[in-house]
Amino acid sequence: MNRYLMVGITLALSTFTLAQAAPTRGGSVTVSYKDDVTTLDPAVGYDIQNWGIEKMVFDGLLDYEVGTTKLTPRLATAMPKVSSDGKTYTFTLRPGVKFHNGREVVASDVVYSLTRVLDPKTKSPGQSFYTSIAGAQAFVDGKAKTVSGLKAVGKYGVTVALEAPNAAFLNIMAMNFAFVVPKEAVAAANGDFGHKPLGTGPFKLTSWPSGQQLVFERNPSYYLPSLPYLDKVTIKVGLDPSVAFLSLTRGEVDILGDGIPPAQFLQVVKDPKYKASIFSQTTVNTSYMSLNTGVGPLKDLRVRQAINMAINKTKVLRIINGRGALAKGYLPPLMPGYDASEVGYKYDPAAAKALLAKAGFAGGFDTVLYTTSTDPNPRIAQSLQQDLAAVGIRASIKSQAQSTVTEAAGTKNTAPLVWSGGMAWTQDFPDPSDFFWPILSCKSAVQGGYNWPFYCDKALDARAARADQLVAPAQQVARLKEYASIFAALNKQAPWVPIYHEVRYMMKSERLVADSSLLNDPIHNIDYERLSVSK
Amino acid sequence: MLGFLGSRLLQSLLVLLAASFITFTLVFLLPADPARMVAGPSASVQTVTSIRHEMGLDRPFLGQYGAYLGRLVQGDLGRSYKQNTPVSTLLASRIGPTLQLMLGAIALELLIGLPLGIWAALSRGRWPDTVVMGLAFLGAAAPQFWLALSLVYLLAYRFNLFPLGGYGGLSHLFLPALTLGIGGAGWYARMMRSQLLEVLSQDYIRTARAKGQTARGVLIGHALRNATLPIATMIGLDIGTFMGGVVVVESVFGWPGLGRLVWDAIRVIDIPIIVGVVIFSAFVITLSNLLADFVQPLIDPRVRYR
Amino acid sequence: MTVTLNAPARPKSRNRTLTRFRRNPAAIVGLVVCLLIVLAALAAPWLAPHDPDFQFPEGLTLEGAPQPPGGLYPLGTDLLGRDLLSRLIWGARASLTVGFVANGAAVLLGVLIGALGALTRGWVGTAIMRFTDVMLAFPVLLLAIALTAILKPSLWIVALVIALINWVPIARVVYSEVASLREREFVEAAGAVGAGAGRILTRHILPHLIPTALVWGSLGVGTTVLLEATLSFLGVGVQPPTPSWGGVINESQSYLTTAPWLVLAPGAAILLTSLGFNLLGEGLRDALDPKGGR
């Protein structure tokens, strides 16, 4: 999943205050972000920022329960019926739900929205999630005009047929890509639906001067009568995180969308005044250094293992002021399938040196380490560089724009070492398959892919494929166990140096009523519809 | 005169054509795949391929450039890769803030530079002269990005006199405009000083003094009139330098103008926006040079249309 | 900033030039500042108290905050626990290398292209000058950023890009100067005697361009140092861990409120260098050409 989409499962770090009174209705809040919102088209948006904002304007058939990763119906009346072969899902829409333009949502809108994601003209980054629907590939290739697996049944019924059972399919149906959009509004926006979004959601976008702010106002006829709590949400963009922080202390901003800026972090966390305003959570993310298994000395397993022993992860954590959990294996702690008994590699430069000598590189070698040029990544890369130098590996740093780095990293035999910071892998949905297929499988070891080590073990691919066929609830334990063992095998082959799992710190104003489950929502990051302000 | 205008126009068009070609070539060489960027990391290779085709990126270079020029003539700068919004719409929404910033900077340059220059000239050789000239040199030597950060730190953070950044009214405009204009203010101060010194040393001034018209106002008025031509020329040139400066200033202050638009685009390699802003800047610079050429003879009859 | 140079100084006035230069306190200050910075860059290995690239374990607090100025680290440490003073001293090397190399190349290119444009009659000359028009219509900083982003950034790429941008105004000045020289009798006379264009260039034109080259050679270092710092500040300049002033500010700009020394000190270094070369350049111009300038 996109590096920005730092969704994660809420840690029990914050205590749920159950005794809280019912939230106040009305009022407005201001959220700050550094970067402009690129798009609010749910078929196109794919980053941490717009993932949550899109949910203000749109709804999907399915949603997650507040602050958890448990699926729940939203536009659908109930969870879908699944056929006995596990391949066909039947959804029923809530009747009477209206788009912001006043038209009722019907089954054909759902079919249209999913077809739109598959249509190459939409340029949806989520397209490949939905190609498992029957007939989708033929549609994508232009061999069919419609998707045979998607059918509207009557006014409110929708059936989705898959090519094969898929354990993660309902998670996929809860992704933003599957949000329901009205055909006529997409057509009226003339290709710019991302800036003129119109859906069924709890808020409507009322103004968006480019580069300044987005203003959302309550949808007065929302079908869930209790939501939203707020009358108005303003998203301010272009605010440097440090500036945003000071604005928050002056009462001009209610939520720091980018989290607490690193420069103020230590000072803020220590200040008792802010204690009630800060929420932290480990994200379902792994930041790693990729070791290209097709390049020079890195082809040698011993060299890759030696590098794993040469890296001082504690030092890296200190550079980021401890905002991370040290990574021993590949899966983050909150990902199903995580194995707490994994020990990984211990920091041991002497052993690393010895192993390098055994591999024939007693004198070390020269190599290149790629990193994105946004702070703190060049700094972390320099720390890795010093660790490598200590065992004789002379790495020169290439610090470049993110897209330049991903291009080099995704090209065979090009980037020997890549520091993943800023582009680290974070879950799309809470399932370990999402940490395997897109980044460590043979399928992804291709030009432009995200398997940066270009590591390919056909036996592991086959094992993961077999595991994904286990859809019955009774088989889940076995499935997760199999994935844990796949990742343990990967760690031994050392295509990565897993370094840390990011811990995210959110900060809010005093007047804003929200707990960690709303500000560190595992899926949508900020749960705008449930925010409220104190009287 | 018409012939002069015609040939200058034709020249300007050629300049623009060349500028568009150079820019397009440069960004074409970028080692990044826009289709992958649009598709995002989880997209399959097939998705990326179909997006690449949809965007016309699998066509040869000259084909892409030709198609771009064809649309450019109709005022169509293409659509942003990331946002899918027409680049012309984005430019239109960002021109206002940038224009405000530039006008603010020019106003501050003149308001700071001219009085200081006059003061320096009137107190030639004494401390105000030294101080003003020293400041002028400092203004030209200070890196803009550093000046921006220092001004934010001192005036906005420590003394809380101005907002820390963002877009808004005059109070928001002041610091970014000052950052952008401080180097130019030094230039105007030096220019004004030398103009006034020249006026003071001229024969007819001595005559005027002898006749008793010693009012400083008259002298200053005279020097100011002489300074109109360099001021007009300099404002034309300012716009060119500002087009680069706004990248830094708008990024530091979070000002929603063209500079931040293009810097954000460079960071994600959103080629249509980069090309669009560069071509638009080249257009503005060419236009302001053209205007300066055209206006100069109107101000000063000694300058003739070449 | 527009710089116009009128009549170049005649060789015989060299002594008077020196005297004029010596009597200009601003020029002397400039010269001293420049010399000091050049010396610091040359003597960096002996002057710097620490290895500029070494990340000292005690250079960061246990929580990862940089150490403030004082004690073992006179100007404090940066965000990786490296000694800031040592990085600034070594950073002078990067800045001055880019400054001298890029600007030297730009002056050379500018003088050659400007002189060629003025001396070659016909379409070649026109083409050359139209090309400089195109370059002038470019937003320079934008072009530099785009270029360094395309070519993999390194010290030499930065120097190359700056040289490719900075020759333009020099070419324009040289062009107008040579054009006016050409009209003067001595070139006409040389032409009448039958000297070729190359001979006219080397014998009669180039010597008169030396003052221009000197002035630009000095002024240009100032602007080049600024440009390099800006590129490094934007993260498209000199690559880490090579210390560079703009790079230090880039790494630590968000720490402005908590560790201001990390931004103020390198900024002061850039300011001082740029100021020194500007003063020196202006002083040279005034000394070489008392009537010129503004």
XYZ file of C-alpha atoms in Angstrom, chain B residues 2-304:
303
model
C 4.966 48.994 -35.864
C 7.788 47.138 -37.559
C 9.721 47.198 -34.320
C 6.779 45.823 -32.419
C 6.187 43.147 -35.033
C 9.767 41.934 -35.020
C 9.910 41.942 -31.223
C 6.667 39.960 -31.108
C 7.990 37.428 -33.585
C 11.198 37.149 -31.582
C 9.214 36.607 -28.425
C 7.214 33.853 -30.051
C 10.421 32.114 -31.151
C 11.819 32.486 -27.651
C 8.702 30.863 -26.240
C 8.809 28.032 -28.756
C 12.435 27.321 -27.901
C 11.691 27.557 -24.180
C 8.857 25.055 -24.500
C 11.063 22.690 -26.482
C 13.935 22.857 -24.006
C 11.652 22.371 -21.021
C 9.792 19.515 -22.632
C 13.058 17.784 -23.538
C 14.423 18.211 -20.036
C 11.438 16.733 -18.281
C 11.167 14.002 -20.881
C 14.602 12.847 -19.740
C 13.549 12.584 -16.106
C 14.393 9.140 -14.765
C 10.946 8.556 -13.305
C 7.911 6.782 -14.636
C 4.838 9.035 -14.364
C 2.526 6.095 -15.049
C 3.830 4.265 -12.006
C 3.391 7.405 -9.948
C -0.212 7.732 -11.024
C -0.818 4.055 -10.416
C 0.694 3.926 -6.957
C 2.856 1.201 -5.489
C 0.242 -1.537 -5.176
C -0.848 -1.372 -8.796
C 0.072 -4.330 -10.956
C 2.382 -3.993 -13.932
C -0.599 -4.430 -16.283
C -2.373 -1.531 -14.606
C 0.713 0.611 -15.042
C 1.000 -0.355 -18.695
C -2.610 0.499 -19.397
C -2.244 3.826 -17.583
C 0.920 4.580 -19.532
C -0.956 4.011 -22.766
C -3.915 6.052 -21.552
C -1.544 8.969 -20.831
C 0.132 8.712 -24.234
C 3.515 8.123 -22.607
C 4.324 5.168 -24.845
C 4.533 7.442 -27.881
C 7.870 8.694 -29.245
C 9.234 11.999 -27.957
C 8.502 14.148 -31.002
C 4.978 12.786 -31.192
C 4.365 13.748 -27.572
C 5.890 17.190 -28.083
C 3.920 17.795 -31.282
C 0.679 16.824 -29.598
C 1.552 19.085 -26.680
C 2.251 22.074 -28.956
C -0.980 21.462 -30.833
C -2.923 21.685 -27.610
C -0.804 24.551 -26.280
C -1.854 26.712 -29.230
C -5.454 26.210 -28.117
C -4.538 27.247 -24.600
C -4.629 23.669 -23.327
C -1.649 22.841 -21.107
C -2.763 19.282 -20.442
C -3.871 17.755 -17.173
C -1.895 17.170 -13.991
C -0.776 13.555 -13.668
C -1.454 13.497 -9.968
C -4.615 15.550 -9.701
C -6.080 15.077 -13.180
C -7.109 18.748 -13.107
C -6.421 20.879 -16.203
C -3.082 22.666 -15.667
C -4.635 25.909 -16.917
C -7.198 25.732 -14.088
C -4.428 25.189 -11.539
C -2.362 28.053 -12.963
C -5.389 30.345 -12.934
C -6.070 29.603 -9.278
C -2.446 30.252 -8.278
C -1.669 33.373 -10.304
C -3.541 35.658 -7.913
C -1.511 34.893 -4.787
C 1.773 35.018 -6.716
C 0.810 38.340 -8.272
C -0.022 39.715 -4.823
C 3.327 38.553 -3.568
C 5.205 40.120 -6.479
C 3.335 43.405 -6.254
C 3.896 43.428 -2.502
C 7.598 42.808 -3.052
C 7.866 45.569 -5.664
C 6.010 47.986 -3.392
C 8.306 47.158 -0.470
C 11.393 47.452 -2.683
C 10.402 50.967 -3.689
C 9.138 52.012 -0.258
C 12.319 50.824 1.427
C 14.853 51.405 -1.314
C 14.061 54.894 -2.561
C 13.864 56.738 0.786
C 17.010 54.991 2.007
C 18.784 55.918 -1.198
C 17.755 59.546 -0.830
C 18.830 59.586 2.802
C 22.188 58.082 1.896
C 22.793 60.606 -0.860
C 21.847 63.580 1.285
C 24.201 62.430 4.005
C 26.957 61.378 1.680
C 30.107 60.204 3.410
C 28.551 60.255 6.864
C 27.263 57.286 8.860
C 23.761 56.975 7.339
C 25.381 56.608 3.935
C 27.676 53.860 5.155
C 24.878 52.056 6.966
C 22.492 52.184 4.020
C 25.120 51.011 1.560
C 26.151 48.260 3.937
C 22.558 47.119 4.250
C 22.176 47.188 0.490
C 25.148 44.859 0.141
C 23.842 42.597 2.879
C 20.439 42.409 1.225
C 22.018 41.291 -2.038
C 24.256 38.746 -0.317
C 21.700 37.110 1.991
C 20.324 33.785 0.771
C 16.576 34.159 0.362
C 15.707 30.855 1.998
C 17.785 31.751 5.032
C 16.317 35.225 5.214
C 12.848 33.692 5.086
C 13.636 31.285 7.921
C 15.310 33.979 10.013
C 12.419 36.412 9.561
C 9.941 33.716 10.563
C 12.034 32.845 13.594
C 12.579 36.405 14.787
C 9.540 38.434 13.791
C 6.868 35.766 13.780
C 8.015 33.231 16.355
C 10.028 35.196 18.909
C 8.239 38.532 18.772
C 4.893 37.310 17.480
C 4.482 40.349 15.217
C 3.331 38.475 12.132
C 1.597 35.212 11.295
C 3.987 32.267 10.970
C 2.915 31.533 7.466
C -0.060 30.771 5.312
C -2.246 32.850 3.083
C -4.356 35.737 4.173
C -4.423 39.504 4.402
C -1.681 42.120 4.500
C -0.168 40.781 7.704
C 0.363 37.423 6.026
C 1.782 39.098 2.937
C 4.388 41.227 4.678
C 7.126 38.714 5.541
C 7.134 36.776 2.245
C 7.011 40.012 0.249
C 9.869 41.435 2.320
C 11.963 38.304 1.767
C 11.369 38.469 -1.945
C 11.998 42.189 -2.198
C 14.866 42.844 0.184
C 17.607 42.251 -2.390
C 15.853 44.542 -4.852
C 15.402 47.202 -2.174
C 19.173 47.367 -1.861
C 19.475 47.806 -5.595
C 16.929 50.649 -5.634
C 18.675 52.343 -2.721
C 22.000 52.329 -4.547
C 20.414 53.427 -7.796
C 18.489 56.250 -6.138
C 21.587 57.379 -4.290
C 23.674 57.648 -7.431
C 20.842 59.386 -9.329
C 20.481 61.994 -6.604
C 24.240 62.492 -6.340
C 24.381 63.053 -10.073
C 21.577 65.603 -9.921
C 23.274 67.358 -7.024
C 26.479 67.685 -8.978
C 24.926 69.025 -12.155
C 25.498 72.558 -13.379
C 21.899 73.620 -13.586
C 21.369 72.589 -10.002
C 24.156 74.874 -8.978
C 22.452 77.514 -11.027
C 19.172 76.774 -9.367
C 20.814 76.983 -5.986
C 22.363 80.228 -6.894
C 18.895 81.459 -7.741
C 17.803 80.399 -4.281
C 15.711 77.349 -5.104
C 17.454 75.182 -2.623
C 14.406 73.240 -1.534
C 15.443 69.646 -1.205
C 12.065 68.556 -2.527
C 12.838 70.025 -5.912
C 16.135 68.221 -6.126
C 14.638 64.938 -5.017
C 11.802 65.350 -7.480
C 14.325 65.884 -10.207
C 16.333 62.818 -9.242
C 13.161 60.748 -8.974
C 12.187 61.766 -12.503
C 15.583 60.662 -13.720
C 15.144 57.397 -11.859
C 11.869 56.443 -13.569
C 13.608 54.764 -16.484
C 15.873 52.492 -14.436
C 12.917 51.753 -12.160
C 10.715 50.744 -15.084
C 13.466 48.562 -16.515
C 14.212 47.029 -13.163
C 10.591 46.140 -12.450
C 10.536 44.276 -15.757
C 13.653 42.369 -14.729
C 12.329 41.856 -11.194
C 9.444 39.801 -12.494
C 11.936 37.439 -14.098
C 14.001 37.001 -10.940
C 10.866 36.712 -8.840
C 9.608 33.774 -10.887
C 12.530 31.805 -9.482
C 12.461 33.351 -6.028
C 8.825 32.503 -5.410
C 9.699 28.804 -5.444
C 11.721 29.222 -2.259
C 9.670 31.952 -0.608
C 6.287 30.332 -1.207
C 7.557 26.981 -0.002
C 8.872 28.400 3.254
C 5.809 30.550 3.943
C 3.178 28.144 2.648
C 1.936 30.738 0.172
C -0.505 29.163 -2.311
C 1.036 30.541 -5.496
C 2.750 29.321 -8.628
C 6.064 28.735 -6.866
C 4.646 26.235 -4.431
C 2.589 24.668 -7.193
C 5.698 23.995 -9.263
C 7.863 22.932 -6.327
C 5.230 20.430 -5.227
C 5.051 19.251 -8.839
C 8.843 18.873 -9.101
C 8.890 16.756 -5.976
C 6.371 14.314 -7.399
C 7.504 14.830 -11.017
C 4.071 16.001 -12.158
C 5.380 16.869 -15.609
C 2.409 18.772 -17.093
C 2.494 21.215 -14.175
C 6.287 21.685 -14.362
C 6.199 22.298 -18.104
C 3.115 24.487 -17.757
C 4.607 26.748 -15.094
C 7.980 27.045 -16.835
C 6.360 27.946 -20.142
C 4.016 30.348 -18.409
C 6.968 31.970 -16.589
C 8.883 32.271 -19.827
C 5.790 33.901 -21.295
C 5.536 36.393 -18.439
C 9.226 37.210 -18.563
C 9.162 37.672 -22.312
C 6.069 39.811 -22.014
C 7.566 42.014 -19.318
C 10.760 42.441 -21.341
C 8.642 43.335 -24.323
C 6.693 45.869 -22.289
C 9.889 47.362 -20.902
C 11.232 47.747 -24.447
C 8.006 49.380 -25.458
C 7.603 51.667 -22.473
C 11.165 52.973 -22.233
C 10.921 55.337 -25.224
C 7.660 56.696 -23.843
C 9.392 57.601 -20.588
C 12.611 58.798 -22.063
C 12.545 60.167 -25.607
C 16.310 59.674 -25.846
C 15.759 55.921 -25.997
C 14.589 54.974 -29.460
